[in-house]
Amino acid sequence: MIIKPVLPIKYVFNEIKVSLLVVLLIVLVTDIPVIFFSHHYTEIPLTIPTTLGIAISILISFKVNQSYDRWWEARKIWGAIVNDSRTLVMQLKMYTETDCPMIKTMALRQIAWCYSLGQSLRGQDPFDNLKGLIPEEELKKLLSQNNVPLGILDLQTDSLKELYDEGKLDKFSRLQLEETMERLTASMGKCERIKNTVFPTTYRKGLHLAIYLFVIFLSLTEPLNLSIFIEVPVLVILSMVFFFLEKAAFRLQDPFENRPTDTPVTSISRTIDINIKQLIGETDLPKPIEPKDFYIM
Amino acid sequence: MIIKPVLPIKYVFNEIKVSLLVVLLIVLVTDIPVIFFSHHYTEIPLTIPTTLGIAISILISFKVNQSYDRWWEARKIWGAIVNDSRTLVMQLKMYTETDCPMIKTMALRQIAWCYSLGQSLRGQDPFDNLKGLIPEEELKKLLSQNNVPLGILDLQTDSLKELYDEGKLDKFSRLQLEETMERLTASMGKCERIKNTVFPTTYRKGLHLAIYLFVIFLSLTEPLNLSIFIEVPVLVILSMVFFFLEKAAFRLQDPFENRPTDTPVTSISRTIDINIKQLIGETDLPKPIEPKDFYIM
Amino acid sequence: MIIKPVLPIKYVFNEIKVSLLVVLLIVLVTDIPVIFFSHHYTEIPLTIPTTLGIAISILISFKVNQSYDRWWEARKIWGAIVNDSRTLVMQLKMYTETDCPMIKTMALRQIAWCYSLGQSLRGQDPFDNLKGLIPEEELKKLLSQNNVPLGILDLQTDSLKELYDEGKLDKFSRLQLEETMERLTASMGKCERIKNTVFPTTYRKGLHLAIYLFVIFLSLTEPLNLSIFIEVPVLVILSMVFFFLEKAAFRLQDPFENRPTDTPVTSISRTIDINIKQLIGETDLPKPIEPKDFYIM
Amino acid sequence: MIIKPVLPIKYVFNEIKVSLLVVLLIVLVTDIPVIFFSHHYTEIPLTIPTTLGIAISILISFKVNQSYDRWWEARKIWGAIVNDSRTLVMQLKMYTETDCPMIKTMALRQIAWCYSLGQSLRGQDPFDNLKGLIPEEELKKLLSQNNVPLGILDLQTDSLKELYDEGKLDKFSRLQLEETMERLTASMGKCERIKNTVFPTTYRKGLHLAIYLFVIFLSLTEPLNLSIFIEVPVLVILSMVFFFLEKAAFRLQDPFENRPTDTPVTSISRTIDINIKQLIGETDLPKPIEPKDFYIM
Amino acid sequence: MIIKPVLPIKYVFNEIKVSLLVVLLIVLVTDIPVIFFSHHYTEIPLTIPTTLGIAISILISFKVNQSYDRWWEARKIWGAIVNDSRTLVMQLKMYTETDCPMIKTMALRQIAWCYSLGQSLRGQDPFDNLKGLIPEEELKKLLSQNNVPLGILDLQTDSLKELYDEGKLDKFSRLQLEETMERLTASMGKCERIKNTVFPTTYRKGLHLAIYLFVIFLSLTEPLNLSIFIEVPVLVILSMVFFFLEKAAFRLQDPFENRPTDTPVTSISRTIDINIKQLIGETDLPKPIEPKDFYIM
């Protein structure tokens, strides 16, 4: 998540450099006749690119809208994960004996699940950060699993069953805990849905095409046949505003890609880490994740 | 679901070829007087098609919006089917004895239901992929059913009743399983609603008409009486952007049509297949569905 | 619900004939001076009607949006009615003895409720189609009721109470059935809300006025002082696109008016009819509703 | 709620008279130099007010959208109140003995609550219509309460407790009734939220300012320096369309203000009145609320 | 929450003063050549800034939309807090003995939680207003907590456990109270989500840039080369409308910043204070929060 209001130039430049190159190329090609013959072969009325420009604005606005919704939905899901993780530990404390060792085991495993889910959504190593949270032998078992967070959830379910079979949990309390586990599973499923569903690409192609057409037509319009030293920057700046907004929307639409615009799952997991450890009376708490430069992961 | 950012030209061409032909015809007819008499019989001010162009953008934007919502809703429903299918099997494992043979029977039948629902939504053979998942005699019974997935769900309910009558399931656990079954039935109903509800066609007709008017008026405007070798490509490209975006929206709005833009129900069913078989300890797992060319079904 | 992509000309004409007449009148009046004096008394710059045209597009887009939402909500409610009607019968079968005669009585009455609700929402005779579904004596009692579907629901509740009092239903199962009944009552209430809530008329008036102003100003603009044989069709076609879209939205916003654009409640009720009769083992099934011409009711 | 498609001129005029006056003043002031010197001191290009006009349309469209959502939410809440009030009485009938006198007491009190909530939301006397529904002594107690509907709900809760303490209601049935009461309390809270939350005024100010600027710039543009007898009506009509739409949105956004555009809470309460009295077998039913002129309260 | 329809000039000026300065600077720089050489070095056609103006309107409209949604969501969450706080106390009264001293303790602590949550969301001292609501010794314990409202909720949970362990609460009633507590915890989590999630800044930067470009291009267009005494105010007023609307949206998007546009959490907490104290029969009630100038906190 980007947290600073001012973005580094380098970041902005990286986001738009490909489009910038294409636009410069277009302007160059369309303006070669101007340089050699002092006029275009043809002249397109200014209203054509103007109309295209408005159409592009409308379409970008739609895209920003839908991308924002995806991003906000991802954030809501992780908000629910925070709540349900805390609830799980609080319910365990309430329903079992105070000195039950399973509370700590499950609490630490819940922290591990959060880290692991965040990492695997981003395509990173899902075993990162798990040291000290899950015993060595369980870690070995998880190595053979494709979906590590799902494996951790399974271990949680097994522990619940164990508690119930040993009579440390009554039927009614088990139900409450199961419902919390179900909500956590559903949250994981929702994250996977967002991660695995490609935002309709046909739409994006149409939009890109429209912006390039906008640049071509605009560079061919008569009234813009000003000095070429004025025309080029005007064209470049205008199209870059469009491309930057489109790119900003594009970044929002995929919130688990290990990029600065991601939902800050590592930072949220750390918060859960601290909260849960406080709940079970640990005193050696980790520090909150620090922002990197202008963003937080 | 289209997964590649670059679409094959052939696919794009197929999507717009009819509109392309009509537009070419319009341009030809309106430009015949230009060719023979060097001028139009009449000239329409450029602001008229410009206004139409903006109006069309606004209307397409609305359509993309609603179509996207239908598509996203379809995806959410299938996300819920994934979750509830897994939950059904996990609940069966938790509430019955470990060696109960019904667990495997119902688990495989649940996989069959997913495949069958996906196929019948797409108007394909609902018995595809069912071999080995449902015993021969049950398959025969299903042959007489109009709605095969509904028939499979009925079999699941019967099995639940059997388990309960034989005392292998207590009242409370039955309720939990019934609620899962209810959610699965509701998801099926929602898919059928999306499949059977025609997106308002009046609206689409109005939009198409507007795009054709846009082309006619634009080709009759004075300032565009450039060389006909410039005018024709400009007109065609502009209208094709509109038609392509409209078509992209049209594809999204019907997500169960056995087309590349479909919700990837076969692929999702296969994921459920693999997950459930892992849950019941099977080792002979099918492979995930491979993308075909630029899309995945 | 309109199901054919191509609408009959007659239907489209009927939808816009009043507006068409008014527009023709406006054009005639504003062009009389042109005919007699070869020029308008005054000339309005083209940008004025252009701006109005864009404003109208934005407002129509909003209206289509809200109308579509109402229409889609109506469809969702009837989707829930399908699900809950089936569930009611399945729950009855599961919770009572197999040979309990009340199952059939309540199942048929549930079908009757669907037909009756559809009819009364459309302001049609609510006793249509009820023959054979409800016994004569109950029909007589219903005659004195204002709200027939509500009366039928009451009969269902009475039957449930009877089953419970006779000990054929335990407390727990009664609760499940009551919850299904509650959802059906809520669906009825939602349909009535949509039916009885007039879409804000002030808004529609403002929009109509704007379209007429658009026509007036456009016909008074200088650059359009083309031959009157060109100007009139351009004006008429442009305004008709607006009026047709507005009308299409208007039709969607009231989905229970016994018109081709209605939510197809009769057809949905017939589906429920067939499904429920199959569930209780009837073999004499009615046929699905056939589409009439280009739509289905 | 306005129910007639045609609004009385007087009503429309009242809605826009202030803005009309300001606009006339603006036109007068900006046109004084035209009258005396036959030309403006300055001339603004027409594109400036045109752009402003489009911007205003977009902003009004947003506002209509949000206002409509508030209005529709208010209507949904009252739809839920209808359902839950009926449910409350039906549950009472089902869970208690048929001759229990509390049924009638609580049913009438529920009607009273609806009337009282509607009145107090509109800032009217909350004791209106309560005669015959609540006994005199209870009315006296309510006089000392700030929030009368909340006081009535408290009386309902007390009655439930009484029924339970006297053993006329079992634990399980009490829970069901409590849940219905909870939903009614939540609906009241939601109405109060809509009533007490001022729609962001900063936004409205910006919009008004933009419309006035639109009028000023439009009256200063060169191409509109037509005869002043044409310019003034064009300006006034155009701006009045904007102001009327903005006002229409403004009216929708506050649905409990005792105005014709209100959610028709009195009429809905009367429907509840009739329904509940029928449910408890009363025969002396009140008449439905008649529309006043072009609206219903 | 701003409650007065007319805003003080000073407030409006403060909101836009930075942008105003930048715009004045831009106008100055671009107009220096006009002053010294009576003409611009270059002239940009008016359609360019016009198109930008429309694009900006569309993007602002999107932003107002999303910001309004955040603001409205925050208001809904606090509406739920009001309901659940009242419900908690009413449930305590219903499920425990009338003279149980824990009722008052927990009721006052609930009030304290609301004040404390509001304060800590705004980054103010979370111990403000807590005097008399929480005993001294508990306050001391809370001092060591990072998250004070979470600490207060923990105290509530402990009290519930105590009541249950002492046999003053049965299993069933405890569940009801726990569910209320869970909803309160979820509401707190949602507030924190809104507070901690930065609205995408990339988007805002793009919008600001576009407005500045709009001013630059507009000041360089030929037709606006009027007297500089006309051009400057036109430019400044136009851009200020954009900046003011953008700022209004910006203010809405962060509703817990201790600013006049905040969700009025102090005022809502006071209402809860009064309501709960009335419910437990206190007579010494605090006064409602008075609006400060044009807003209420």
mmCIF file of C-alpha atoms in Angstrom, chain D residues 73-296:
data_model
loop_
_atom_site.group_PDB
_atom_site.id
_atom_site.type_symbol
_atom_site.label_atom_id
_atom_site.label_comp_id
_atom_site.label_asym_id
_atom_site.label_seq_id
_atom_site.Cartn_x
_atom_site.Cartn_y
_atom_site.Cartn_z
ATOM 1 C CA GLU D 73 -32.599 2.538 1.535
ATOM 2 C CA ALA D 74 -35.270 4.374 3.543
ATOM 3 C CA ARG D 75 -37.945 2.542 1.557
ATOM 4 C CA LYS D 76 -36.263 -0.808 2.141
ATOM 5 C CA ILE D 77 -36.090 -0.170 5.885
ATOM 6 C CA TRP D 78 -39.820 0.542 5.996
ATOM 7 C CA GLY D 79 -40.427 -2.577 3.920
ATOM 8 C CA ALA D 80 -38.572 -4.515 6.612
ATOM 9 C CA ILE D 81 -40.680 -2.795 9.289
ATOM 10 C CA VAL D 82 -43.848 -4.018 7.525
ATOM 11 C CA ASN D 83 -42.529 -7.587 7.418
ATOM 12 C CA ASP D 84 -41.232 -7.661 10.983
ATOM 13 C CA SER D 85 -44.398 -6.103 12.429
ATOM 14 C CA ARG D 86 -46.522 -8.789 10.776
ATOM 15 C CA THR D 87 -44.068 -11.492 11.863
ATOM 16 C CA LEU D 88 -44.183 -10.301 15.466
ATOM 17 C CA VAL D 89 -47.958 -10.736 15.631
ATOM 18 C CA MET D 90 -47.903 -14.075 13.795
ATOM 19 C CA GLN D 91 -45.225 -15.397 16.157
ATOM 20 C CA LEU D 92 -47.231 -14.254 19.183
ATOM 21 C CA LYS D 93 -50.269 -16.111 17.843
ATOM 22 C CA MET D 94 -48.252 -19.245 17.198
ATOM 23 C CA TYR D 95 -46.305 -19.393 20.461
ATOM 24 C CA THR D 96 -48.973 -18.419 23.023
ATOM 25 C CA GLU D 97 -52.437 -19.748 23.852
ATOM 26 C CA THR D 98 -55.124 -18.559 21.453
ATOM 27 C CA ASP D 99 -57.069 -16.672 24.128
ATOM 28 C CA CYS D 100 -54.051 -14.881 25.612
ATOM 29 C CA PRO D 101 -55.088 -11.206 26.011
ATOM 30 C CA MET D 102 -51.477 -10.055 25.575
ATOM 31 C CA ILE D 103 -51.650 -10.808 21.859
ATOM 32 C CA LYS D 104 -54.101 -7.988 21.235
ATOM 33 C CA THR D 105 -52.309 -5.595 23.575
ATOM 34 C CA MET D 106 -48.976 -6.120 21.891
ATOM 35 C CA ALA D 107 -50.452 -6.116 18.369
ATOM 36 C CA LEU D 108 -52.115 -2.716 18.902
ATOM 37 C CA ARG D 109 -48.975 -1.378 20.537
ATOM 38 C CA GLN D 110 -46.970 -2.475 17.523
ATOM 39 C CA ILE D 111 -49.290 -0.451 15.260
ATOM 40 C CA ALA D 112 -48.806 2.494 17.590
ATOM 41 C CA TRP D 113 -45.041 2.146 17.326
ATOM 42 C CA CYS D 114 -45.179 2.409 13.514
ATOM 43 C CA TYR D 115 -47.322 5.568 13.569
ATOM 44 C CA SER D 116 -45.193 7.081 16.285
ATOM 45 C CA LEU D 117 -41.888 6.328 14.559
ATOM 46 C CA GLY D 118 -43.153 7.864 11.317
ATOM 47 C CA GLN D 119 -44.350 10.997 13.080
ATOM 48 C CA SER D 120 -41.226 11.532 15.147
ATOM 49 C CA LEU D 121 -38.939 11.016 12.139
ATOM 50 C CA ARG D 122 -40.823 13.832 10.456
ATOM 51 C CA GLY D 123 -40.585 16.033 13.537
ATOM 52 C CA GLN D 124 -44.374 15.828 14.037
ATOM 53 C CA ASP D 125 -46.319 15.013 17.208
ATOM 54 C CA PRO D 126 -45.433 11.366 18.005
ATOM 55 C CA PHE D 127 -48.729 10.897 19.893
ATOM 56 C CA ASP D 128 -50.854 11.432 16.809
ATOM 57 C CA ASN D 129 -53.039 8.454 15.852
ATOM 58 C CA LEU D 130 -52.170 6.599 19.080
ATOM 59 C CA LYS D 131 -55.647 6.875 20.615
ATOM 60 C CA GLY D 132 -57.242 3.457 21.072
ATOM 61 C CA LEU D 133 -53.961 1.681 20.406
ATOM 62 C CA ILE D 134 -52.247 2.282 23.743
ATOM 63 C CA PRO D 135 -54.041 2.430 27.128
ATOM 64 C CA GLU D 136 -54.295 5.843 28.780
ATOM 65 C CA GLU D 137 -51.946 5.046 31.649
ATOM 66 C CA GLU D 138 -49.185 3.886 29.329
ATOM 67 C CA LEU D 139 -49.611 7.029 27.259
ATOM 68 C CA LYS D 140 -49.005 9.097 30.378
ATOM 69 C CA LYS D 141 -45.757 7.280 31.069
ATOM 70 C CA LEU D 142 -44.603 7.881 27.520
ATOM 71 C CA LEU D 143 -45.178 11.641 27.866
ATOM 72 C CA SER D 144 -41.985 11.955 29.926
ATOM 73 C CA GLN D 145 -39.855 10.231 27.301
ATOM 74 C CA ASN D 146 -37.709 12.065 24.781
ATOM 75 C CA ASN D 147 -37.800 9.235 22.258
ATOM 76 C CA VAL D 148 -41.417 8.019 22.215
ATOM 77 C CA PRO D 149 -41.000 5.090 19.766
ATOM 78 C CA LEU D 150 -38.082 3.799 21.848
ATOM 79 C CA GLY D 151 -40.351 3.994 24.891
ATOM 80 C CA ILE D 152 -43.022 1.946 23.093
ATOM 81 C CA LEU D 153 -40.448 -0.700 22.148
ATOM 82 C CA ASP D 154 -39.447 -0.874 25.822
ATOM 83 C CA LEU D 155 -43.061 -1.575 26.748
ATOM 84 C CA GLN D 156 -43.079 -4.411 24.197
ATOM 85 C CA THR D 157 -39.938 -5.897 25.744
ATOM 86 C CA ASP D 158 -41.480 -5.647 29.211
ATOM 87 C CA SER D 159 -44.564 -7.512 27.984
ATOM 88 C CA LEU D 160 -42.408 -10.259 26.526
ATOM 89 C CA LYS D 161 -40.587 -10.608 29.836
ATOM 90 C CA GLU D 162 -43.943 -10.740 31.641
ATOM 91 C CA LEU D 163 -45.199 -13.498 29.315
ATOM 92 C CA TYR D 164 -42.000 -15.443 29.931
ATOM 93 C CA ASP D 165 -42.042 -14.964 33.707
ATOM 94 C CA GLU D 166 -45.680 -16.124 33.824
ATOM 95 C CA GLY D 167 -44.674 -19.250 31.913
ATOM 96 C CA LYS D 168 -46.832 -18.434 28.876
ATOM 97 C CA LEU D 169 -43.806 -18.420 26.620
ATOM 98 C CA ASP D 170 -41.013 -20.982 26.574
ATOM 99 C CA LYS D 171 -37.324 -20.108 26.339
ATOM 100 C CA PHE D 172 -37.066 -21.029 22.725
ATOM 101 C CA SER D 173 -40.090 -19.017 21.571
ATOM 102 C CA ARG D 174 -38.890 -16.034 23.583
ATOM 103 C CA LEU D 175 -35.651 -16.126 21.616
ATOM 104 C CA GLN D 176 -37.532 -16.011 18.299
ATOM 105 C CA LEU D 177 -39.600 -13.048 19.466
ATOM 106 C CA GLU D 178 -36.505 -11.273 20.774
ATOM 107 C CA GLU D 179 -34.837 -11.610 17.403
ATOM 108 C CA THR D 180 -37.841 -9.988 15.743
ATOM 109 C CA MET D 181 -37.685 -7.172 18.318
ATOM 110 C CA GLU D 182 -33.981 -6.758 17.640
ATOM 111 C CA ARG D 183 -34.615 -6.352 13.922
ATOM 112 C CA LEU D 184 -37.288 -3.731 14.644
ATOM 113 C CA THR D 185 -34.866 -1.833 16.896
ATOM 114 C CA ALA D 186 -32.220 -1.986 14.204
ATOM 115 C CA SER D 187 -34.675 -0.624 11.603
ATOM 116 C CA MET D 188 -35.471 2.279 13.919
ATOM 117 C CA GLY D 189 -31.747 2.941 14.322
ATOM 118 C CA LYS D 190 -31.251 2.960 10.572
ATOM 119 C CA CYS D 191 -34.075 5.458 10.045
ATOM 120 C CA GLU D 192 -32.525 7.708 12.681
ATOM 121 C CA ARG D 193 -29.147 7.422 10.974
ATOM 122 C CA ILE D 194 -30.590 8.594 7.653
ATOM 123 C CA LYS D 195 -32.547 11.358 9.372
ATOM 124 C CA ASN D 196 -29.602 12.659 11.398
ATOM 125 C CA THR D 197 -26.832 12.432 8.827
ATOM 126 C CA VAL D 198 -26.581 15.602 6.796
ATOM 127 C CA PHE D 199 -25.692 14.885 3.151
ATOM 128 C CA PRO D 200 -22.252 16.509 2.616
ATOM 129 C CA THR D 201 -23.063 20.191 2.175
ATOM 130 C CA THR D 202 -19.679 21.193 0.814
ATOM 131 C CA TYR D 203 -20.500 19.196 -2.242
ATOM 132 C CA ARG D 204 -23.843 20.899 -2.781
ATOM 133 C CA LYS D 205 -22.280 24.349 -2.449
ATOM 134 C CA GLY D 206 -19.725 23.527 -5.134
ATOM 135 C CA LEU D 207 -22.457 22.359 -7.457
ATOM 136 C CA HIS D 208 -24.620 25.477 -6.947
ATOM 137 C CA LEU D 209 -21.632 27.705 -7.517
ATOM 138 C CA ALA D 210 -20.854 25.850 -10.742
ATOM 139 C CA ILE D 211 -24.390 26.335 -12.073
ATOM 140 C CA TYR D 212 -24.302 30.081 -11.328
ATOM 141 C CA LEU D 213 -20.892 30.357 -13.017
ATOM 142 C CA PHE D 214 -22.360 28.510 -15.972
ATOM 143 C CA VAL D 215 -25.102 31.142 -16.289
ATOM 144 C CA ILE D 216 -22.661 34.048 -15.929
ATOM 145 C CA PHE D 217 -20.188 32.710 -18.503
ATOM 146 C CA LEU D 218 -22.931 31.686 -20.907
ATOM 147 C CA SER D 219 -24.497 35.148 -20.800
ATOM 148 C CA LEU D 220 -21.085 36.697 -21.536
ATOM 149 C CA THR D 221 -20.258 34.546 -24.552
ATOM 150 C CA GLU D 222 -20.149 36.242 -27.915
ATOM 151 C CA PRO D 223 -22.177 33.836 -30.034
ATOM 152 C CA LEU D 224 -25.078 34.219 -27.668
ATOM 153 C CA ASN D 225 -25.217 37.959 -28.213
ATOM 154 C CA LEU D 226 -28.421 37.422 -30.057
ATOM 155 C CA SER D 227 -31.373 39.556 -29.478
ATOM 156 C CA ILE D 228 -31.739 39.838 -25.755
ATOM 157 C CA PHE D 229 -35.282 38.506 -26.119
ATOM 158 C CA ILE D 230 -33.904 35.176 -27.243
ATOM 159 C CA GLU D 231 -30.895 35.003 -24.977
ATOM 160 C CA VAL D 232 -32.725 35.482 -21.714
ATOM 161 C CA PRO D 233 -35.235 32.625 -22.121
ATOM 162 C CA VAL D 234 -32.542 30.248 -23.407
ATOM 163 C CA LEU D 235 -30.356 30.980 -20.410
ATOM 164 C CA VAL D 236 -33.189 30.756 -17.925
ATOM 165 C CA ILE D 237 -34.589 27.489 -19.308
ATOM 166 C CA LEU D 238 -31.188 25.796 -19.475
ATOM 167 C CA SER D 239 -30.234 26.714 -15.928
ATOM 168 C CA MET D 240 -33.695 25.810 -14.637
ATOM 169 C CA VAL D 241 -33.318 22.256 -15.968
ATOM 170 C CA PHE D 242 -30.111 21.958 -13.949
ATOM 171 C CA PHE D 243 -31.623 23.501 -10.839
ATOM 172 C CA PHE D 244 -34.747 21.365 -11.056
ATOM 173 C CA LEU D 245 -32.743 18.141 -11.329
ATOM 174 C CA GLU D 246 -30.498 19.214 -8.457
ATOM 175 C CA LYS D 247 -33.559 20.024 -6.372
ATOM 176 C CA ALA D 248 -35.171 16.707 -7.246
ATOM 177 C CA ALA D 249 -32.034 14.956 -5.971
ATOM 178 C CA PHE D 250 -31.997 17.158 -2.877
ATOM 179 C CA ARG D 251 -35.566 16.176 -2.069
ATOM 180 C CA LEU D 252 -34.833 12.465 -2.413
ATOM 181 C CA GLN D 253 -31.838 12.593 -0.122
ATOM 182 C CA ASP D 254 -33.893 13.500 2.968
ATOM 183 C CA PRO D 255 -36.897 11.148 2.968
ATOM 184 C CA PHE D 256 -38.352 12.065 6.387
ATOM 185 C CA GLU D 257 -39.057 15.802 6.110
ATOM 186 C CA ASN D 258 -42.871 15.947 5.901
ATOM 187 C CA ARG D 259 -42.734 16.894 2.232
ATOM 188 C CA PRO D 260 -44.450 15.400 -0.854
ATOM 189 C CA THR D 261 -41.244 13.535 -1.809
ATOM 190 C CA ASP D 262 -41.059 11.734 1.563
ATOM 191 C CA THR D 263 -41.092 8.003 2.023
ATOM 192 C CA PRO D 264 -44.844 7.508 2.580
ATOM 193 C CA VAL D 265 -44.512 6.400 6.218
ATOM 194 C CA THR D 266 -48.064 7.327 7.228
ATOM 195 C CA SER D 267 -49.507 5.325 4.381
ATOM 196 C CA ILE D 268 -47.225 2.350 5.144
ATOM 197 C CA SER D 269 -48.165 2.538 8.840
ATOM 198 C CA ARG D 270 -51.834 2.463 7.890
ATOM 199 C CA THR D 271 -51.233 -0.668 5.804
ATOM 200 C CA ILE D 272 -49.560 -2.281 8.814
ATOM 201 C CA ASP D 273 -52.524 -1.116 10.905
ATOM 202 C CA ILE D 274 -55.014 -2.862 8.581
ATOM 203 C CA ASN D 275 -52.900 -6.022 8.198
ATOM 204 C CA ILE D 276 -52.302 -6.526 11.908
ATOM 205 C CA LYS D 277 -55.936 -5.872 12.819
ATOM 206 C CA GLN D 278 -56.993 -8.494 10.270
ATOM 207 C CA LEU D 279 -54.460 -10.917 11.747
ATOM 208 C CA ILE D 280 -55.988 -10.582 15.247
ATOM 209 C CA GLY D 281 -59.487 -10.860 13.840
ATOM 210 C CA GLU D 282 -60.630 -7.260 14.228
ATOM 211 C CA THR D 283 -63.472 -6.286 11.867
ATOM 212 C CA ASP D 284 -63.541 -2.507 12.346
ATOM 213 C CA LEU D 285 -60.691 -1.692 9.961
ATOM 214 C CA PRO D 286 -59.431 1.815 9.148
ATOM 215 C CA LYS D 287 -59.362 2.960 5.521
ATOM 216 C CA PRO D 288 -56.103 3.172 3.553
ATOM 217 C CA ILE D 289 -54.539 6.651 3.369
ATOM 218 C CA GLU D 290 -55.809 8.540 0.325
ATOM 219 C CA PRO D 291 -53.329 10.387 -1.911
ATOM 220 C CA LYS D 292 -53.332 14.168 -1.387
ATOM 221 C CA ASP D 293 -53.439 15.875 -4.764
ATOM 222 C CA PHE D 294 -50.352 14.447 -6.576
ATOM 223 C CA TYR D 295 -48.585 12.729 -3.674
ATOM 224 C CA ILE D 296 -49.141 10.348 -0.773
#
